[in-house]
Amino acid sequence: MSSVRNAVKRKTHKERAQPSNRQRFGLLEKHKDYVLRARDFSAKKKRLQALQEKAAFRNPDEFYFKMQSTGTKDGIHKNMGGNGLDIETAMLLKSQDLNYITMKKRVDEKKIERLEGSLHCLSAAESGKRPNKHTIFFDSDDEEGPETFDASTHFDTHPDLVQRAVNRPRREQLEGEDELMPTPNRKIRKKLDKMREGQYAELLQRKERVAKLDTAGQGLQLQRDMAGKGKKYKVKEQDGEPGKLPKFVWRAERKAEARAPHRHAQYPRELCASQLVLRFES
């Protein structure tokens, strides 16, 4: 019976068309079209509700590093960051920075040597807190004792120059001079002391700068080494000190050993052949 039922011609059911007075609205919407439209509307509505809830509970202090390279333009989320440098260019720039730091460090070191030479390596802190002392010891057998001690005779200089800590010439150096240079007055000594203190302050600042440049150079060198090849691991963590860098160790890689050259490789072919001939004849 099923075969006969299928063989009988049935009435063709056609979908209802859009009335002629509503042709301007396009095709007539069917139930399946409504279902698709309703599902799309519900999905968009749920998405908007989720975004509104997320915006309501947003943390104003929230930050992540992607914010620095992305943003919205005309309501469209775009990548605002520039193109990054390749590894070769970054390594070249770091090497130039390292060379500049090394050059500035050498300049400061030479300046420190000149300052220490002009200041006779004296400590500014000690000279400012307390006067210098010069202790002299006497033996019981010495003819000269504490009672008969004369500083000008002991140091072999003029009595007016005994109080000087530096630049104290001997008598033989003063013999060629007609008259002794007068001792500077209080105003000039105060000015000289102020200039000396300024030089000591500059010396301490330059030493601190050399230490900072050394730390910066070590940091750049560590970055260059980290960007290179080879397996590495950290062996010591940072102890919290501001100028201390972490330490890394690279694993030793086994390289292929160079093969030993042939014993006749350093001689030309003709010489080797002649040696063979001589051996055969002998």
PDB file of C-alpha atoms in Angstrom:
ATOM      1  CA  MET A   1       0.000   0.000   0.000  1.00  0.00           C
ATOM      2  CA  SER A   2       2.869   2.362   0.692  1.00  0.00           C
ATOM      3  CA  SER A   3       4.076   2.067  -2.869  1.00  0.00           C
ATOM      4  CA  VAL A   4       0.583   2.801  -4.189  1.00  0.00           C
ATOM      5  CA  ARG A   5       0.248   5.821  -1.858  1.00  0.00           C
ATOM      6  CA  ASN A   6       3.447   7.275  -3.205  1.00  0.00           C
ATOM      7  CA  ALA A   7       2.395   6.650  -6.766  1.00  0.00           C
ATOM      8  CA  VAL A   8      -0.814   8.678  -6.400  1.00  0.00           C
ATOM      9  CA  LYS A   9      -0.367  12.301  -7.400  1.00  0.00           C
ATOM     10  CA  ARG A  10      -0.842  14.681  -4.532  1.00  0.00           C
ATOM     11  CA  LYS A  11      -1.538  18.361  -4.280  1.00  0.00           C
ATOM     12  CA  THR A  12       1.546  20.539  -4.305  1.00  0.00           C
ATOM     13  CA  HIS A  13       1.610  22.864  -1.314  1.00  0.00           C
ATOM     14  CA  LYS A  14       3.214  26.176  -2.182  1.00  0.00           C
ATOM     15  CA  GLU A  15       4.429  28.787   0.259  1.00  0.00           C
ATOM     16  CA  ARG A  16       2.421  31.905   0.557  1.00  0.00           C
ATOM     17  CA  ALA A  17       3.909  34.778  -1.434  1.00  0.00           C
ATOM     18  CA  GLN A  18       4.190  38.391  -0.414  1.00  0.00           C
ATOM     19  CA  PRO A  19       1.012  40.307  -1.306  1.00  0.00           C
ATOM     20  CA  SER A  20       1.328  42.697  -4.187  1.00  0.00           C
ATOM     21  CA  ASN A  21       0.704  45.736  -2.004  1.00  0.00           C
ATOM     22  CA  ARG A  22       3.700  44.712   0.240  1.00  0.00           C
ATOM     23  CA  GLN A  23       6.229  43.938  -2.443  1.00  0.00           C
ATOM     24  CA  ARG A  24       8.372  46.824  -1.226  1.00  0.00           C
ATOM     25  CA  PHE A  25       9.193  44.876   1.974  1.00  0.00           C
ATOM     26  CA  GLY A  26      10.832  42.017   0.104  1.00  0.00           C
ATOM     27  CA  LEU A  27      10.116  38.317   0.621  1.00  0.00           C
ATOM     28  CA  LEU A  28       7.434  37.299   3.078  1.00  0.00           C
ATOM     29  CA  GLU A  29       8.956  36.118   6.364  1.00  0.00           C
ATOM     30  CA  LYS A  30       8.202  32.501   7.244  1.00  0.00           C
ATOM     31  CA  HIS A  31       8.320  30.797  10.645  1.00  0.00           C
ATOM     32  CA  LYS A  32      11.824  29.393  10.134  1.00  0.00           C
ATOM     33  CA  ASP A  33      13.051  32.869   9.260  1.00  0.00           C
ATOM     34  CA  TYR A  34      11.482  34.216  12.447  1.00  0.00           C
ATOM     35  CA  VAL A  35      13.186  31.524  14.534  1.00  0.00           C
ATOM     36  CA  LEU A  36      16.620  32.461  13.167  1.00  0.00           C
ATOM     37  CA  ARG A  37      15.965  36.157  13.706  1.00  0.00           C
ATOM     38  CA  ALA A  38      14.715  35.581  17.271  1.00  0.00           C
ATOM     39  CA  ARG A  39      17.726  33.463  18.199  1.00  0.00           C
ATOM     40  CA  ASP A  40      20.122  36.089  16.843  1.00  0.00           C
ATOM     41  CA  PHE A  41      18.316  38.824  18.764  1.00  0.00           C
ATOM     42  CA  SER A  42      18.442  36.814  22.019  1.00  0.00           C
ATOM     43  CA  ALA A  43      22.189  36.115  21.612  1.00  0.00           C
ATOM     44  CA  LYS A  44      22.959  39.796  21.072  1.00  0.00           C
ATOM     45  CA  LYS A  45      20.804  40.760  24.035  1.00  0.00           C
ATOM     46  CA  LYS A  46      22.614  38.312  26.346  1.00  0.00           C
ATOM     47  CA  ARG A  47      25.969  39.558  25.096  1.00  0.00           C
ATOM     48  CA  LEU A  48      25.060  43.179  25.820  1.00  0.00           C
ATOM     49  CA  GLN A  49      23.850  42.248  29.300  1.00  0.00           C
ATOM     50  CA  ALA A  50      27.134  40.448  30.041  1.00  0.00           C
ATOM     51  CA  LEU A  51      29.162  43.462  28.861  1.00  0.00           C
ATOM     52  CA  GLN A  52      27.051  45.847  30.969  1.00  0.00           C
ATOM     53  CA  GLU A  53      27.560  43.662  34.044  1.00  0.00           C
ATOM     54  CA  LYS A  54      31.302  43.443  33.385  1.00  0.00           C
ATOM     55  CA  ALA A  55      31.535  47.225  33.021  1.00  0.00           C
ATOM     56  CA  ALA A  56      29.557  47.751  36.248  1.00  0.00           C
ATOM     57  CA  PHE A  57      31.942  45.570  38.285  1.00  0.00           C
ATOM     58  CA  ARG A  58      35.125  46.743  36.533  1.00  0.00           C
ATOM     59  CA  ASN A  59      38.158  47.532  38.711  1.00  0.00           C
ATOM     60  CA  PRO A  60      39.355  51.090  37.930  1.00  0.00           C
ATOM     61  CA  ASP A  61      42.923  50.160  38.993  1.00  0.00           C
ATOM     62  CA  GLU A  62      43.117  47.176  36.645  1.00  0.00           C
ATOM     63  CA  PHE A  63      46.161  47.183  34.385  1.00  0.00           C
ATOM     64  CA  TYR A  64      47.881  44.766  32.058  1.00  0.00           C
ATOM     65  CA  PHE A  65      50.761  45.454  29.687  1.00  0.00           C
ATOM     66  CA  LYS A  66      48.671  44.904  26.563  1.00  0.00           C
ATOM     67  CA  MET A  67      47.005  48.246  27.314  1.00  0.00           C
ATOM     68  CA  GLN A  68      50.219  49.996  26.299  1.00  0.00           C
ATOM     69  CA  SER A  69      50.084  48.727  22.712  1.00  0.00           C
ATOM     70  CA  THR A  70      46.302  48.506  22.084  1.00  0.00           C
ATOM     71  CA  GLY A  71      43.381  50.917  22.146  1.00  0.00           C
ATOM     72  CA  THR A  72      40.062  51.874  20.570  1.00  0.00           C
ATOM     73  CA  LYS A  73      39.760  54.181  17.577  1.00  0.00           C
ATOM     74  CA  ASP A  74      36.282  55.220  16.407  1.00  0.00           C
ATOM     75  CA  GLY A  75      34.857  52.483  18.605  1.00  0.00           C
ATOM     76  CA  ILE A  76      37.033  49.775  17.019  1.00  0.00           C
ATOM     77  CA  HIS A  77      39.665  47.902  19.036  1.00  0.00           C
ATOM     78  CA  LYS A  78      43.030  48.169  17.258  1.00  0.00           C
ATOM     79  CA  ASN A  79      46.681  47.495  17.901  1.00  0.00           C
ATOM     80  CA  MET A  80      48.231  50.929  18.496  1.00  0.00           C
ATOM     81  CA  GLY A  81      51.805  49.755  19.141  1.00  0.00           C
ATOM     82  CA  GLY A  82      54.565  50.150  16.598  1.00  0.00           C
ATOM     83  CA  ASN A  83      56.508  47.411  14.915  1.00  0.00           C
ATOM     84  CA  GLY A  84      59.119  45.844  17.198  1.00  0.00           C
ATOM     85  CA  LEU A  85      62.782  45.571  16.342  1.00  0.00           C
ATOM     86  CA  ASP A  86      64.287  42.311  15.226  1.00  0.00           C
ATOM     87  CA  ILE A  87      66.847  40.525  17.372  1.00  0.00           C
ATOM     88  CA  GLU A  88      69.866  41.623  15.296  1.00  0.00           C
ATOM     89  CA  THR A  89      68.933  45.323  15.510  1.00  0.00           C
ATOM     90  CA  ALA A  90      68.248  45.103  19.242  1.00  0.00           C
ATOM     91  CA  MET A  91      71.613  43.408  19.849  1.00  0.00           C
ATOM     92  CA  LEU A  92      73.397  46.097  17.797  1.00  0.00           C
ATOM     93  CA  LEU A  93      71.757  48.900  19.782  1.00  0.00           C
ATOM     94  CA  LYS A  94      72.651  47.240  23.076  1.00  0.00           C
ATOM     95  CA  SER A  95      76.257  46.817  21.980  1.00  0.00           C
ATOM     96  CA  GLN A  96      76.417  50.538  21.122  1.00  0.00           C
ATOM     97  CA  ASP A  97      74.971  51.413  24.539  1.00  0.00           C
ATOM     98  CA  LEU A  98      77.544  49.158  26.191  1.00  0.00           C
ATOM     99  CA  ASN A  99      80.387  50.847  24.298  1.00  0.00           C
ATOM    100  CA  TYR A 100      79.101  54.285  25.338  1.00  0.00           C
ATOM    101  CA  ILE A 101      78.877  53.253  29.003  1.00  0.00           C
ATOM    102  CA  THR A 102      82.385  51.796  28.870  1.00  0.00           C
ATOM    103  CA  MET A 103      83.741  55.008  27.346  1.00  0.00           C
ATOM    104  CA  LYS A 104      82.092  57.215  30.003  1.00  0.00           C
ATOM    105  CA  LYS A 105      83.391  54.919  32.743  1.00  0.00           C
ATOM    106  CA  ARG A 106      86.971  55.240  31.470  1.00  0.00           C
ATOM    107  CA  VAL A 107      86.671  59.035  31.348  1.00  0.00           C
ATOM    108  CA  ASP A 108      85.483  59.144  34.964  1.00  0.00           C
ATOM    109  CA  GLU A 109      88.233  56.756  36.086  1.00  0.00           C
ATOM    110  CA  LYS A 110      90.907  58.969  34.550  1.00  0.00           C
ATOM    111  CA  LYS A 111      89.354  62.022  36.201  1.00  0.00           C
ATOM    112  CA  ILE A 112      89.375  60.189  39.554  1.00  0.00           C
ATOM    113  CA  GLU A 113      93.077  59.389  39.136  1.00  0.00           C
ATOM    114  CA  ARG A 114      93.867  63.052  38.487  1.00  0.00           C
ATOM    115  CA  LEU A 115      91.816  64.203  41.476  1.00  0.00           C
ATOM    116  CA  GLU A 116      93.408  61.660  43.797  1.00  0.00           C
ATOM    117  CA  GLY A 117      96.860  62.704  42.596  1.00  0.00           C
ATOM    118  CA  SER A 118      96.146  66.398  43.233  1.00  0.00           C
ATOM    119  CA  LEU A 119      94.568  65.763  46.638  1.00  0.00           C
ATOM    120  CA  HIS A 120      97.311  63.340  47.742  1.00  0.00           C
ATOM    121  CA  CYS A 121      94.701  60.660  48.457  1.00  0.00           C
ATOM    122  CA  LEU A 122      93.603  62.300  51.705  1.00  0.00           C
ATOM    123  CA  SER A 123      90.200  61.581  53.177  1.00  0.00           C
ATOM    124  CA  ALA A 124      87.849  64.563  53.219  1.00  0.00           C
ATOM    125  CA  ALA A 125      85.716  63.082  55.978  1.00  0.00           C
ATOM    126  CA  GLU A 126      88.614  62.633  58.379  1.00  0.00           C
ATOM    127  CA  SER A 127      90.081  66.044  57.620  1.00  0.00           C
ATOM    128  CA  GLY A 128      86.751  67.714  58.274  1.00  0.00           C
ATOM    129  CA  LYS A 129      86.008  65.995  61.598  1.00  0.00           C
ATOM    130  CA  ARG A 130      89.388  66.164  63.324  1.00  0.00           C
ATOM    131  CA  PRO A 131      92.861  67.582  62.589  1.00  0.00           C
ATOM    132  CA  ASN A 132      95.644  65.381  61.332  1.00  0.00           C
ATOM    133  CA  LYS A 133      98.098  63.933  63.833  1.00  0.00           C
ATOM    134  CA  HIS A 134     101.735  62.977  63.383  1.00  0.00           C
ATOM    135  CA  THR A 135     103.090  60.730  66.149  1.00  0.00           C
ATOM    136  CA  ILE A 136     106.866  60.524  66.628  1.00  0.00           C
ATOM    137  CA  PHE A 137     108.491  57.838  68.804  1.00  0.00           C
ATOM    138  CA  PHE A 138     111.784  58.225  70.700  1.00  0.00           C
ATOM    139  CA  ASP A 139     114.178  55.624  72.031  1.00  0.00           C
ATOM    140  CA  SER A 140     115.837  55.909  75.426  1.00  0.00           C
ATOM    141  CA  ASP A 141     119.262  55.891  73.733  1.00  0.00           C
ATOM    142  CA  ASP A 142     118.499  58.800  71.432  1.00  0.00           C
ATOM    143  CA  GLU A 143     120.134  62.106  72.198  1.00  0.00           C
ATOM    144  CA  GLU A 144     116.990  63.924  71.114  1.00  0.00           C
ATOM    145  CA  GLY A 145     114.065  63.534  73.492  1.00  0.00           C
ATOM    146  CA  PRO A 146     110.562  64.947  73.903  1.00  0.00           C
ATOM    147  CA  GLU A 147     111.944  67.849  75.954  1.00  0.00           C
ATOM    148  CA  THR A 148     114.452  68.951  73.319  1.00  0.00           C
ATOM    149  CA  PHE A 149     112.408  68.020  70.239  1.00  0.00           C
ATOM    150  CA  ASP A 150     112.357  70.585  67.433  1.00  0.00           C
ATOM    151  CA  ALA A 151     109.871  69.927  64.620  1.00  0.00           C
ATOM    152  CA  SER A 152     111.656  72.112  62.067  1.00  0.00           C
ATOM    153  CA  THR A 153     114.933  70.242  62.662  1.00  0.00           C
ATOM    154  CA  HIS A 154     113.248  66.843  62.565  1.00  0.00           C
ATOM    155  CA  PHE A 155     111.421  67.519  59.291  1.00  0.00           C
ATOM    156  CA  ASP A 156     114.333  69.557  57.876  1.00  0.00           C
ATOM    157  CA  THR A 157     112.161  72.499  56.907  1.00  0.00           C
ATOM    158  CA  HIS A 158     111.522  76.126  57.826  1.00  0.00           C
ATOM    159  CA  PRO A 159     109.693  76.733  61.148  1.00  0.00           C
ATOM    160  CA  ASP A 160     106.900  78.594  59.327  1.00  0.00           C
ATOM    161  CA  LEU A 161     106.180  75.492  57.192  1.00  0.00           C
ATOM    162  CA  VAL A 162     105.920  72.933  60.006  1.00  0.00           C
ATOM    163  CA  GLN A 163     102.116  73.238  60.279  1.00  0.00           C
ATOM    164  CA  ARG A 164     101.626  72.300  56.627  1.00  0.00           C
ATOM    165  CA  ALA A 165     100.359  68.787  55.980  1.00  0.00           C
ATOM    166  CA  VAL A 166     101.296  68.876  52.270  1.00  0.00           C
ATOM    167  CA  ASN A 167     103.715  70.850  50.096  1.00  0.00           C
ATOM    168  CA  ARG A 168     106.330  71.164  52.837  1.00  0.00           C
ATOM    169  CA  PRO A 169     109.730  71.678  51.102  1.00  0.00           C
ATOM    170  CA  ARG A 170     113.047  70.891  52.783  1.00  0.00           C
ATOM    171  CA  ARG A 171     115.786  73.382  53.599  1.00  0.00           C
ATOM    172  CA  GLU A 172     117.911  72.383  50.632  1.00  0.00           C
ATOM    173  CA  GLN A 173     114.967  73.186  48.356  1.00  0.00           C
ATOM    174  CA  LEU A 174     114.612  76.588  49.989  1.00  0.00           C
ATOM    175  CA  GLU A 175     118.279  77.535  49.723  1.00  0.00           C
ATOM    176  CA  GLY A 176     117.915  78.771  46.161  1.00  0.00           C
ATOM    177  CA  GLU A 177     115.026  81.059  47.029  1.00  0.00           C
ATOM    178  CA  ASP A 178     115.744  84.600  48.144  1.00  0.00           C
ATOM    179  CA  GLU A 179     112.919  84.819  50.621  1.00  0.00           C
ATOM    180  CA  LEU A 180     110.311  82.470  51.902  1.00  0.00           C
ATOM    181  CA  MET A 181     106.877  82.844  50.416  1.00  0.00           C
ATOM    182  CA  PRO A 182     104.506  84.360  52.964  1.00  0.00           C
ATOM    183  CA  THR A 183     101.971  82.124  54.619  1.00  0.00           C
ATOM    184  CA  PRO A 184      98.459  82.781  53.242  1.00  0.00           C
ATOM    185  CA  ASN A 185      96.148  84.679  55.524  1.00  0.00           C
ATOM    186  CA  ARG A 186      92.945  83.370  57.054  1.00  0.00           C
ATOM    187  CA  LYS A 187      90.692  84.460  54.173  1.00  0.00           C
ATOM    188  CA  ILE A 188      92.837  82.766  51.543  1.00  0.00           C
ATOM    189  CA  ARG A 189      93.142  79.591  53.650  1.00  0.00           C
ATOM    190  CA  LYS A 190      89.356  79.478  54.022  1.00  0.00           C
ATOM    191  CA  LYS A 191      88.951  79.828  50.270  1.00  0.00           C
ATOM    192  CA  LEU A 192      91.501  77.087  49.625  1.00  0.00           C
ATOM    193  CA  ASP A 193      89.777  74.790  52.137  1.00  0.00           C
ATOM    194  CA  LYS A 194      86.459  75.372  50.397  1.00  0.00           C
ATOM    195  CA  MET A 195      87.965  74.550  47.016  1.00  0.00           C
ATOM    196  CA  ARG A 196      89.518  71.394  48.485  1.00  0.00           C
ATOM    197  CA  GLU A 197      86.163  70.304  49.941  1.00  0.00           C
ATOM    198  CA  GLY A 198      84.550  70.824  46.547  1.00  0.00           C
ATOM    199  CA  GLN A 199      87.198  68.645  44.942  1.00  0.00           C
ATOM    200  CA  TYR A 200      86.609  65.927  47.527  1.00  0.00           C
ATOM    201  CA  ALA A 201      82.848  66.077  46.885  1.00  0.00           C
ATOM    202  CA  GLU A 202      83.458  65.773  43.146  1.00  0.00           C
ATOM    203  CA  LEU A 203      85.747  62.804  43.791  1.00  0.00           C
ATOM    204  CA  LEU A 204      83.076  60.982  45.810  1.00  0.00           C
ATOM    205  CA  GLN A 205      80.390  61.722  43.194  1.00  0.00           C
ATOM    206  CA  ARG A 206      82.550  60.409  40.385  1.00  0.00           C
ATOM    207  CA  LYS A 207      83.286  57.231  42.320  1.00  0.00           C
ATOM    208  CA  GLU A 208      79.564  56.658  42.834  1.00  0.00           C
ATOM    209  CA  ARG A 209      78.957  57.318  39.151  1.00  0.00           C
ATOM    210  CA  VAL A 210      81.632  54.802  38.147  1.00  0.00           C
ATOM    211  CA  ALA A 211      79.949  52.190  40.354  1.00  0.00           C
ATOM    212  CA  LYS A 212      76.542  52.883  38.750  1.00  0.00           C
ATOM    213  CA  LEU A 213      78.014  52.752  35.231  1.00  0.00           C
ATOM    214  CA  ASP A 214      79.682  49.460  36.092  1.00  0.00           C
ATOM    215  CA  THR A 215      76.351  48.005  37.235  1.00  0.00           C
ATOM    216  CA  ALA A 216      74.587  49.287  34.095  1.00  0.00           C
ATOM    217  CA  GLY A 217      77.288  47.799  31.874  1.00  0.00           C
ATOM    218  CA  GLN A 218      76.997  44.446  33.615  1.00  0.00           C
ATOM    219  CA  GLY A 219      73.231  44.545  33.101  1.00  0.00           C
ATOM    220  CA  LEU A 220      73.567  45.223  29.348  1.00  0.00           C
ATOM    221  CA  GLN A 221      76.183  42.507  28.994  1.00  0.00           C
ATOM    222  CA  LEU A 222      73.878  40.083  30.830  1.00  0.00           C
ATOM    223  CA  GLN A 223      71.010  40.946  28.444  1.00  0.00           C
ATOM    224  CA  ARG A 224      73.255  40.296  25.435  1.00  0.00           C
ATOM    225  CA  ASP A 225      74.370  36.977  26.889  1.00  0.00           C
ATOM    226  CA  MET A 226      70.773  35.976  27.672  1.00  0.00           C
ATOM    227  CA  ALA A 227      69.743  36.668  24.063  1.00  0.00           C
ATOM    228  CA  GLY A 228      72.490  34.373  22.765  1.00  0.00           C
ATOM    229  CA  LYS A 229      72.441  30.644  22.219  1.00  0.00           C
ATOM    230  CA  GLY A 230      72.927  27.927  24.769  1.00  0.00           C
ATOM    231  CA  LYS A 231      70.978  26.480  27.691  1.00  0.00           C
ATOM    232  CA  LYS A 232      71.206  28.459  30.903  1.00  0.00           C
ATOM    233  CA  TYR A 233      69.744  28.452  34.395  1.00  0.00           C
ATOM    234  CA  LYS A 234      69.737  30.829  37.320  1.00  0.00           C
ATOM    235  CA  VAL A 235      71.966  29.853  40.204  1.00  0.00           C
ATOM    236  CA  LYS A 236      71.379  32.752  42.601  1.00  0.00           C
ATOM    237  CA  GLU A 237      68.344  34.904  43.239  1.00  0.00           C
ATOM    238  CA  GLN A 238      68.424  38.633  43.843  1.00  0.00           C
ATOM    239  CA  ASP A 239      68.832  39.420  47.548  1.00  0.00           C
ATOM    240  CA  GLY A 240      66.722  42.569  47.338  1.00  0.00           C
ATOM    241  CA  GLU A 241      69.658  44.945  46.943  1.00  0.00           C
ATOM    242  CA  PRO A 242      68.962  47.678  44.368  1.00  0.00           C
ATOM    243  CA  GLY A 243      72.205  47.286  42.396  1.00  0.00           C
ATOM    244  CA  LYS A 244      72.600  43.510  42.449  1.00  0.00           C
ATOM    245  CA  LEU A 245      72.061  41.415  39.311  1.00  0.00           C
ATOM    246  CA  PRO A 246      70.989  37.764  39.111  1.00  0.00           C
ATOM    247  CA  LYS A 247      73.584  35.174  38.189  1.00  0.00           C
ATOM    248  CA  PHE A 248      73.216  32.646  35.366  1.00  0.00           C
ATOM    249  CA  VAL A 249      75.289  29.651  34.346  1.00  0.00           C
ATOM    250  CA  TRP A 250      75.423  28.253  30.827  1.00  0.00           C
ATOM    251  CA  ARG A 251      75.609  24.510  30.362  1.00  0.00           C
ATOM    252  CA  ALA A 252      78.761  23.271  28.699  1.00  0.00           C
ATOM    253  CA  GLU A 253      78.148  21.948  25.193  1.00  0.00           C
ATOM    254  CA  ARG A 254      80.239  19.163  23.774  1.00  0.00           C
ATOM    255  CA  LYS A 255      81.832  20.126  20.492  1.00  0.00           C
ATOM    256  CA  ALA A 256      83.226  17.825  17.826  1.00  0.00           C
ATOM    257  CA  GLU A 257      86.950  17.308  18.227  1.00  0.00           C
ATOM    258  CA  ALA A 258      89.146  18.351  15.328  1.00  0.00           C
ATOM    259  CA  ARG A 259      90.588  15.372  13.468  1.00  0.00           C
ATOM    260  CA  ALA A 260      94.385  15.035  13.465  1.00  0.00           C
ATOM    261  CA  PRO A 261      95.945  15.849  10.062  1.00  0.00           C
ATOM    262  CA  HIS A 262      97.606  13.117   8.016  1.00  0.00           C
ATOM    263  CA  ARG A 263     101.311  12.742   8.612  1.00  0.00           C
ATOM    264  CA  HIS A 264     102.061  13.558   4.955  1.00  0.00           C
ATOM    265  CA  ALA A 265      99.431  16.268   4.597  1.00  0.00           C
ATOM    266  CA  GLN A 266     101.909  19.097   5.160  1.00  0.00           C
ATOM    267  CA  TYR A 267     104.206  17.892   2.359  1.00  0.00           C
ATOM    268  CA  PRO A 268     103.463  18.196  -1.370  1.00  0.00           C
ATOM    269  CA  ARG A 269     102.459  15.130  -3.355  1.00  0.00           C
ATOM    270  CA  GLU A 270     105.803  14.940  -5.203  1.00  0.00           C
ATOM    271  CA  LEU A 271     107.796  14.815  -1.933  1.00  0.00           C
ATOM    272  CA  CYS A 272     105.649  12.003  -0.592  1.00  0.00           C
ATOM    273  CA  ALA A 273     106.120  10.015  -3.779  1.00  0.00           C
ATOM    274  CA  SER A 274     109.919  10.452  -3.640  1.00  0.00           C
ATOM    275  CA  GLN A 275     109.975   9.225  -0.057  1.00  0.00           C
ATOM    276  CA  LEU A 276     108.024   6.149  -1.070  1.00  0.00           C
ATOM    277  CA  VAL A 277     110.438   5.477  -3.931  1.00  0.00           C
ATOM    278  CA  LEU A 278     113.465   5.787  -1.675  1.00  0.00           C
ATOM    279  CA  ARG A 279     111.951   3.438   0.858  1.00  0.00           C
ATOM    280  CA  PHE A 280     111.203   0.853  -1.845  1.00  0.00           C
ATOM    281  CA  GLU A 281     114.744   1.038  -3.265  1.00  0.00           C
ATOM    282  CA  SER A 282     116.365   0.720   0.101  1.00  0.00           C
TER     283      SER A 282
END
